[in-house]
Amino acid sequence: MNRRESVFDAVVTGSSPEHDAVAAHTTVTTFNVDSYWRLIRRYWAQILGLALAIGLLAGLVAQSLEPVYQSSTTILIDTSRRGFSPVQDDAVNGWYSFLSTQTYLQTQILLLQSQALAASVADRLNLWTNPDLDPRQQAPRRARFQLNLSGILPNWASDPGVVNVIPEADARRSVIAALSGNIKAEVLPDSDMVRVSFDAHDPELAASVAAAYADAYIELGLETRLEAVKKAATWLTKRLDGMRSQVDTSERKLQSYREQQGLIDVKGDLDLTDRELSDLAQRLVEARARKEGLGNEFDQVRKLRDLDSTELSSNAVVTRNPIIQTLKTEEVRAERNASELAGRYGAQHPKLVSARSDLNTIRAKLRAEIDNTIAAVKKEYDIAKSRTDQLQREFDAMKARVQDVNRKEFTLRSLDREVESNRQIYDMFLTRFKETDLGADVESTNARVIDAALVPTTPIKPHKTRIVVVAIVLALLIGVGLAAIEDHLDNTLKDAEDVENHTHLATLGSVPLLNRRGLRNAPPERIFFDSPKSDFAEAIRTVRTAVVLSGLDDPHRVVLVTSTVPGEGKTTLAINLAAALGQLERILLVDADMRRSSVGQRLGLPAEAPGLSNLVAGTATLDECIHPVEGSKLHLLPAGLLPPNPLEFLSSQRFQQTLEDLEQRYDRIVLDSAPAQAVSDALILSRLCNAVVFVVRADATPRQLVQLAIKRLHRVDAPLIGVVLNQFNNAKSVRYGRYQKYSYAYRGYTQYDRVSAKKV
């Protein structure tokens, strides 16, 4: 496969193994302080214009605002009398709720800003008819500049033919709301003084309202104290009546209880009852003792029947009874006599029988006497027991009576104490009530005016200078923000840094944008010929130097100039670059744009002049097709008659052979081709050249299209040596500041040195 076929295949397939991996991408640039500064310098005119416009508008609005005047009065509040008590006593004052000093002052602030005080001031000054407050009247205009937008902006809110009638109640509420909304009250630091201020468009109205607020507040304090005195007097009277009624009720209750219980002298009855109870208790103790003694004796007597003679003789009861003692002695003697006779005589002996009969008789008498003794003791015991029980019943009855008397005494004492307590409270309250002067605190007030309200002479707002300054500062910030947004949304290439970041190619130079003066001096394609000392010519020399130095070891015999889209100035650059190279070498400028050729016409050749197409087709000789450019050593080969199929024409073997023949006659050939992104002509030509100069229009061509065009050139192995930033606006450039005029001569060298270093 020859060179022409490989180029054609690369153009048709749009792929190349060497450059398929190369992708155009955008390098993220850190937006630092330097970037902001360059951004501000680039858009300084727009930012400043926006700030001035908004500042002027803010000044007009500030001049049209109604002036606001403020008048103030200072009131001294006696916080030591923050609570009112008609009875100056700590016990009575405890019934009232006292606030701390700070809380009390804050309460007074809320009172000054209340709707009730605003209504009082409105009634006092008859503000219902004041045009500044009455919504039914048109307020007077006091601004120096009247900015009326009602005639400019349409009014959709209301029908001009309908008249809105505001009721009297709504007007009153509106005036009260205006007063309470504009009144300001604040506590002065470290003091008990309150400053009351009022804002109004009328200075006299502001002073009168501030003074009226102070007077109304003081009078409200007096009225409040008078009302408190009235309520206190009423309450005290009712309280005294209640206490007097309570004393009477307690006394009637005490007397009723005395009569109901029949009590005359509770203390005497209680003493008598105590003595009787003590005597009865003594007798009951004695009766119980006797009962216990007789009980013991009865127990002993009952045992006499079972005792033998020895035990019976030692018994205490027997020893105390002489009859039993005598019978016991006789029994002993009879027993001894019978015993003696039994030893002498037989059992049936009359003496023995008689002795035993006497013994039995004595024993019978002894038993009878013991029974009598037992019966006698039992009778005494029963009597003692009965007496004890009787005394116990009497004692219990007396005890119950004493307890009843004690209960009556307790109830009586409780009623008596209640009567005494109610009487003491009533007497004390009556005494204090007589000693208290209820009207002593009414004539004095707890507030007084220190600084009276004066008519202000200067308004407090609007702060016109502040409004304008703030508006300008905000406009500057907004302008910077809009510039940043515009710069962020702007996808064009603005300077050499953008070109290098987004194309990864060296910048051969930056050709300035021609102003009106430069265009009047010469047409763009002849500026290098006619104005060799201009900035434009200097920029072309920079590009020329970069092109020459990029091929120092292997000179670029054929240089192709192309761009992304039409209108980027590639033809103008190609003509001027060829003219600059023509000062050093024998240069041939070839118009290879076989679709929209314009080089010949710009340099003064007729449209029918023979050119490249005639030379390739063989219809004209080389000398007939090459034309010298007036005023220079440059030779021009125009496009000639445009072929019907430019792509096949440029891919033909005859075109390649013609280009090789031209290389033998000239030191360097500069080709002007069609845009690389629009058609594929530049891709074909790039494979036949030694160097490709890519032209990009500053602030115009989207970088995505530039990247795509460069990517297409890379796919066909185009020998791209760099990019020329065309129509560069010096006014927007901020990178080199005041040295910008001389930047072109050094920029190309610096960038080329960087490229050369990479190649080495």
PDB file of N, CA, C and O in Angstrom, residues 534-573:
ATOM      1  N   SER A 534       3.940  46.967  13.137  1.00  0.00           N
ATOM      2  CA  SER A 534       2.749  46.853  13.986  1.00  0.00           C
ATOM      3  C   SER A 534       2.862  45.634  14.902  1.00  0.00           C
ATOM      4  O   SER A 534       3.700  44.743  14.708  1.00  0.00           O
ATOM      5  N   ASP A 535       1.989  45.618  15.893  1.00  0.00           N
ATOM      6  CA  ASP A 535       1.929  44.451  16.794  1.00  0.00           C
ATOM      7  C   ASP A 535       1.549  43.195  16.034  1.00  0.00           C
ATOM      8  O   ASP A 535       2.021  42.093  16.346  1.00  0.00           O
ATOM      9  N   PHE A 536       0.685  43.368  15.080  1.00  0.00           N
ATOM     10  CA  PHE A 536       0.269  42.212  14.285  1.00  0.00           C
ATOM     11  C   PHE A 536       1.470  41.617  13.567  1.00  0.00           C
ATOM     12  O   PHE A 536       1.670  40.396  13.566  1.00  0.00           O
ATOM     13  N   ALA A 537       2.282  42.468  12.903  1.00  0.00           N
ATOM     14  CA  ALA A 537       3.459  41.982  12.185  1.00  0.00           C
ATOM     15  C   ALA A 537       4.451  41.330  13.149  1.00  0.00           C
ATOM     16  O   ALA A 537       5.088  40.319  12.819  1.00  0.00           O
ATOM     17  N   GLU A 538       4.585  41.918  14.354  1.00  0.00           N
ATOM     18  CA  GLU A 538       5.487  41.327  15.336  1.00  0.00           C
ATOM     19  C   GLU A 538       5.012  39.945  15.769  1.00  0.00           C
ATOM     20  O   GLU A 538       5.824  39.030  15.963  1.00  0.00           O
ATOM     21  N   ALA A 539       3.704  39.792  15.908  1.00  0.00           N
ATOM     22  CA  ALA A 539       3.157  38.482  16.262  1.00  0.00           C
ATOM     23  C   ALA A 539       3.390  37.470  15.147  1.00  0.00           C
ATOM     24  O   ALA A 539       3.696  36.297  15.408  1.00  0.00           O
ATOM     25  N   ILE A 540       3.278  37.910  13.875  1.00  0.00           N
ATOM     26  CA  ILE A 540       3.534  37.000  12.756  1.00  0.00           C
ATOM     27  C   ILE A 540       4.996  36.572  12.747  1.00  0.00           C
ATOM     28  O   ILE A 540       5.329  35.411  12.464  1.00  0.00           O
ATOM     29  N   ARG A 541       5.899  37.500  13.055  1.00  0.00           N
ATOM     30  CA  ARG A 541       7.310  37.136  13.128  1.00  0.00           C
ATOM     31  C   ARG A 541       7.550  36.097  14.231  1.00  0.00           C
ATOM     32  O   ARG A 541       8.399  35.202  14.090  1.00  0.00           O
ATOM     33  N   THR A 542       6.815  36.238  15.348  1.00  0.00           N
ATOM     34  CA  THR A 542       6.940  35.243  16.426  1.00  0.00           C
ATOM     35  C   THR A 542       6.522  33.869  15.942  1.00  0.00           C
ATOM     36  O   THR A 542       7.193  32.862  16.212  1.00  0.00           O
ATOM     37  N   VAL A 543       5.427  33.806  15.214  1.00  0.00           N
ATOM     38  CA  VAL A 543       4.976  32.519  14.666  1.00  0.00           C
ATOM     39  C   VAL A 543       5.991  31.997  13.659  1.00  0.00           C
ATOM     40  O   VAL A 543       6.297  30.790  13.616  1.00  0.00           O
ATOM     41  N   ARG A 544       6.517  32.899  12.827  1.00  0.00           N
ATOM     42  CA  ARG A 544       7.535  32.478  11.843  1.00  0.00           C
ATOM     43  C   ARG A 544       8.745  31.876  12.543  1.00  0.00           C
ATOM     44  O   ARG A 544       9.269  30.816  12.140  1.00  0.00           O
ATOM     45  N   THR A 545       9.208  32.543  13.587  1.00  0.00           N
ATOM     46  CA  THR A 545      10.373  32.035  14.305  1.00  0.00           C
ATOM     47  C   THR A 545      10.093  30.657  14.910  1.00  0.00           C
ATOM     48  O   THR A 545      10.954  29.766  14.871  1.00  0.00           O
ATOM     49  N   ALA A 546       8.893  30.495  15.504  1.00  0.00           N
ATOM     50  CA  ALA A 546       8.553  29.199  16.093  1.00  0.00           C
ATOM     51  C   ALA A 546       8.505  28.103  15.050  1.00  0.00           C
ATOM     52  O   ALA A 546       8.963  26.976  15.284  1.00  0.00           O
ATOM     53  N   VAL A 547       7.973  28.415  13.848  1.00  0.00           N
ATOM     54  CA  VAL A 547       7.906  27.410  12.778  1.00  0.00           C
ATOM     55  C   VAL A 547       9.309  27.045  12.304  1.00  0.00           C
ATOM     56  O   VAL A 547       9.632  25.866  12.104  1.00  0.00           O
ATOM     57  N   VAL A 548      10.173  28.037  12.134  1.00  0.00           N
ATOM     58  CA  VAL A 548      11.523  27.771  11.641  1.00  0.00           C
ATOM     59  C   VAL A 548      12.317  26.969  12.664  1.00  0.00           C
ATOM     60  O   VAL A 548      12.998  25.996  12.328  1.00  0.00           O
ATOM     61  N   LEU A 549      12.244  27.378  13.934  1.00  0.00           N
ATOM     62  CA  LEU A 549      13.029  26.696  14.958  1.00  0.00           C
ATOM     63  C   LEU A 549      12.519  25.296  15.256  1.00  0.00           C
ATOM     64  O   LEU A 549      13.279  24.452  15.748  1.00  0.00           O
ATOM     65  N   SER A 550      11.242  25.048  15.018  1.00  0.00           N
ATOM     66  CA  SER A 550      10.720  23.695  15.263  1.00  0.00           C
ATOM     67  C   SER A 550      11.290  22.681  14.290  1.00  0.00           C
ATOM     68  O   SER A 550      11.243  21.477  14.556  1.00  0.00           O
ATOM     69  N   GLY A 551      11.810  23.158  13.137  1.00  0.00           N
ATOM     70  CA  GLY A 551      12.461  22.257  12.175  1.00  0.00           C
ATOM     71  C   GLY A 551      13.885  22.648  11.937  1.00  0.00           C
ATOM     72  O   GLY A 551      14.321  22.699  10.775  1.00  0.00           O
ATOM     73  N   LEU A 552      14.606  22.934  13.003  1.00  0.00           N
ATOM     74  CA  LEU A 552      15.978  23.421  12.870  1.00  0.00           C
ATOM     75  C   LEU A 552      16.893  22.351  12.280  1.00  0.00           C
ATOM     76  O   LEU A 552      17.718  22.633  11.401  1.00  0.00           O
ATOM     77  N   ASP A 553      16.772  21.127  12.713  1.00  0.00           N
ATOM     78  CA  ASP A 553      17.605  20.047  12.184  1.00  0.00           C
ATOM     79  C   ASP A 553      17.031  19.476  10.891  1.00  0.00           C
ATOM     80  O   ASP A 553      17.780  19.067  10.002  1.00  0.00           O
ATOM     81  N   ASP A 554      15.725  19.433  10.812  1.00  0.00           N
ATOM     82  CA  ASP A 554      15.046  18.920   9.612  1.00  0.00           C
ATOM     83  C   ASP A 554      14.006  19.947   9.196  1.00  0.00           C
ATOM     84  O   ASP A 554      12.867  19.925   9.679  1.00  0.00           O
ATOM     85  N   PRO A 555      14.356  20.882   8.366  1.00  0.00           N
ATOM     86  CA  PRO A 555      13.438  21.980   8.018  1.00  0.00           C
ATOM     87  C   PRO A 555      12.121  21.469   7.450  1.00  0.00           C
ATOM     88  O   PRO A 555      12.069  20.469   6.728  1.00  0.00           O
ATOM     89  N   HIS A 556      11.091  22.181   7.814  1.00  0.00           N
ATOM     90  CA  HIS A 556       9.751  21.840   7.322  1.00  0.00           C
ATOM     91  C   HIS A 556       9.592  22.446   5.936  1.00  0.00           C
ATOM     92  O   HIS A 556       9.391  23.665   5.800  1.00  0.00           O
ATOM     93  N   ARG A 557       9.677  21.619   4.907  1.00  0.00           N
ATOM     94  CA  ARG A 557       9.579  22.132   3.548  1.00  0.00           C
ATOM     95  C   ARG A 557       8.151  22.480   3.180  1.00  0.00           C
ATOM     96  O   ARG A 557       7.905  23.434   2.438  1.00  0.00           O
ATOM     97  N   VAL A 558       7.210  21.709   3.681  1.00  0.00           N
ATOM     98  CA  VAL A 558       5.792  21.937   3.379  1.00  0.00           C
ATOM     99  C   VAL A 558       5.072  22.170   4.709  1.00  0.00           C
ATOM    100  O   VAL A 558       5.064  21.285   5.573  1.00  0.00           O
ATOM    101  N   VAL A 559       4.493  23.365   4.854  1.00  0.00           N
ATOM    102  CA  VAL A 559       3.784  23.748   6.080  1.00  0.00           C
ATOM    103  C   VAL A 559       2.313  23.929   5.735  1.00  0.00           C
ATOM    104  O   VAL A 559       1.970  24.728   4.841  1.00  0.00           O
ATOM    105  N   LEU A 560       1.467  23.169   6.440  1.00  0.00           N
ATOM    106  CA  LEU A 560       0.017  23.241   6.229  1.00  0.00           C
ATOM    107  C   LEU A 560      -0.600  24.116   7.314  1.00  0.00           C
ATOM    108  O   LEU A 560      -0.314  23.935   8.500  1.00  0.00           O
ATOM    109  N   VAL A 561      -1.456  25.041   6.920  1.00  0.00           N
ATOM    110  CA  VAL A 561      -2.189  25.904   7.850  1.00  0.00           C
ATOM    111  C   VAL A 561      -3.660  25.527   7.765  1.00  0.00           C
ATOM    112  O   VAL A 561      -4.261  25.603   6.681  1.00  0.00           O
ATOM    113  N   THR A 562      -4.225  25.095   8.885  1.00  0.00           N
ATOM    114  CA  THR A 562      -5.637  24.712   8.936  1.00  0.00           C
ATOM    115  C   THR A 562      -6.242  25.195  10.241  1.00  0.00           C
ATOM    116  O   THR A 562      -5.551  25.748  11.116  1.00  0.00           O
ATOM    117  N   SER A 563      -7.532  24.970  10.394  1.00  0.00           N
ATOM    118  CA  SER A 563      -8.266  25.397  11.592  1.00  0.00           C
ATOM    119  C   SER A 563      -9.386  24.417  11.857  1.00  0.00           C
ATOM    120  O   SER A 563      -9.508  23.389  11.169  1.00  0.00           O
ATOM    121  N   THR A 564     -10.193  24.755  12.851  1.00  0.00           N
ATOM    122  CA  THR A 564     -11.297  23.864  13.214  1.00  0.00           C
ATOM    123  C   THR A 564     -12.504  24.098  12.316  1.00  0.00           C
ATOM    124  O   THR A 564     -13.018  23.175  11.674  1.00  0.00           O
ATOM    125  N   VAL A 565     -12.982  25.308  12.281  1.00  0.00           N
ATOM    126  CA  VAL A 565     -14.167  25.679  11.502  1.00  0.00           C
ATOM    127  C   VAL A 565     -13.826  26.927  10.699  1.00  0.00           C
ATOM    128  O   VAL A 565     -12.839  27.626  10.966  1.00  0.00           O
ATOM    129  N   PRO A 566     -14.647  27.269   9.726  1.00  0.00           N
ATOM    130  CA  PRO A 566     -14.399  28.500   8.958  1.00  0.00           C
ATOM    131  C   PRO A 566     -14.555  29.739   9.842  1.00  0.00           C
ATOM    132  O   PRO A 566     -15.246  29.725  10.855  1.00  0.00           O
ATOM    133  N   GLY A 567     -13.875  30.817   9.410  1.00  0.00           N
ATOM    134  CA  GLY A 567     -13.994  32.082  10.111  1.00  0.00           C
ATOM    135  C   GLY A 567     -13.001  32.281  11.217  1.00  0.00           C
ATOM    136  O   GLY A 567     -13.118  33.255  11.978  1.00  0.00           O
ATOM    137  N   GLU A 568     -11.992  31.416  11.353  1.00  0.00           N
ATOM    138  CA  GLU A 568     -11.012  31.561  12.419  1.00  0.00           C
ATOM    139  C   GLU A 568      -9.777  32.337  11.982  1.00  0.00           C
ATOM    140  O   GLU A 568      -8.868  32.546  12.793  1.00  0.00           O
ATOM    141  N   GLY A 569      -9.723  32.760  10.708  1.00  0.00           N
ATOM    142  CA  GLY A 569      -8.594  33.582  10.236  1.00  0.00           C
ATOM    143  C   GLY A 569      -7.399  32.787   9.782  1.00  0.00           C
ATOM    144  O   GLY A 569      -6.288  33.319   9.775  1.00  0.00           O
ATOM    145  N   LYS A 570      -7.589  31.530   9.380  1.00  0.00           N
ATOM    146  CA  LYS A 570      -6.443  30.726   8.944  1.00  0.00           C
ATOM    147  C   LYS A 570      -5.874  31.240   7.636  1.00  0.00           C
ATOM    148  O   LYS A 570      -4.648  31.204   7.407  1.00  0.00           O
ATOM    149  N   THR A 571      -6.728  31.712   6.725  1.00  0.00           N
ATOM    150  CA  THR A 571      -6.241  32.227   5.444  1.00  0.00           C
ATOM    151  C   THR A 571      -5.405  33.483   5.646  1.00  0.00           C
ATOM    152  O   THR A 571      -4.323  33.638   5.058  1.00  0.00           O
ATOM    153  N   THR A 572      -5.893  34.391   6.481  1.00  0.00           N
ATOM    154  CA  THR A 572      -5.125  35.598   6.777  1.00  0.00           C
ATOM    155  C   THR A 572      -3.788  35.240   7.404  1.00  0.00           C
ATOM    156  O   THR A 572      -2.744  35.829   7.074  1.00  0.00           O
ATOM    157  N   LEU A 573      -3.803  34.277   8.344  1.00  0.00           N
ATOM    158  CA  LEU A 573      -2.560  33.866   8.975  1.00  0.00           C
ATOM    159  C   LEU A 573      -1.618  33.221   7.966  1.00  0.00           C
ATOM    160  O   LEU A 573      -0.394  33.463   7.979  1.00  0.00           O
TER     161      LEU A 573
END
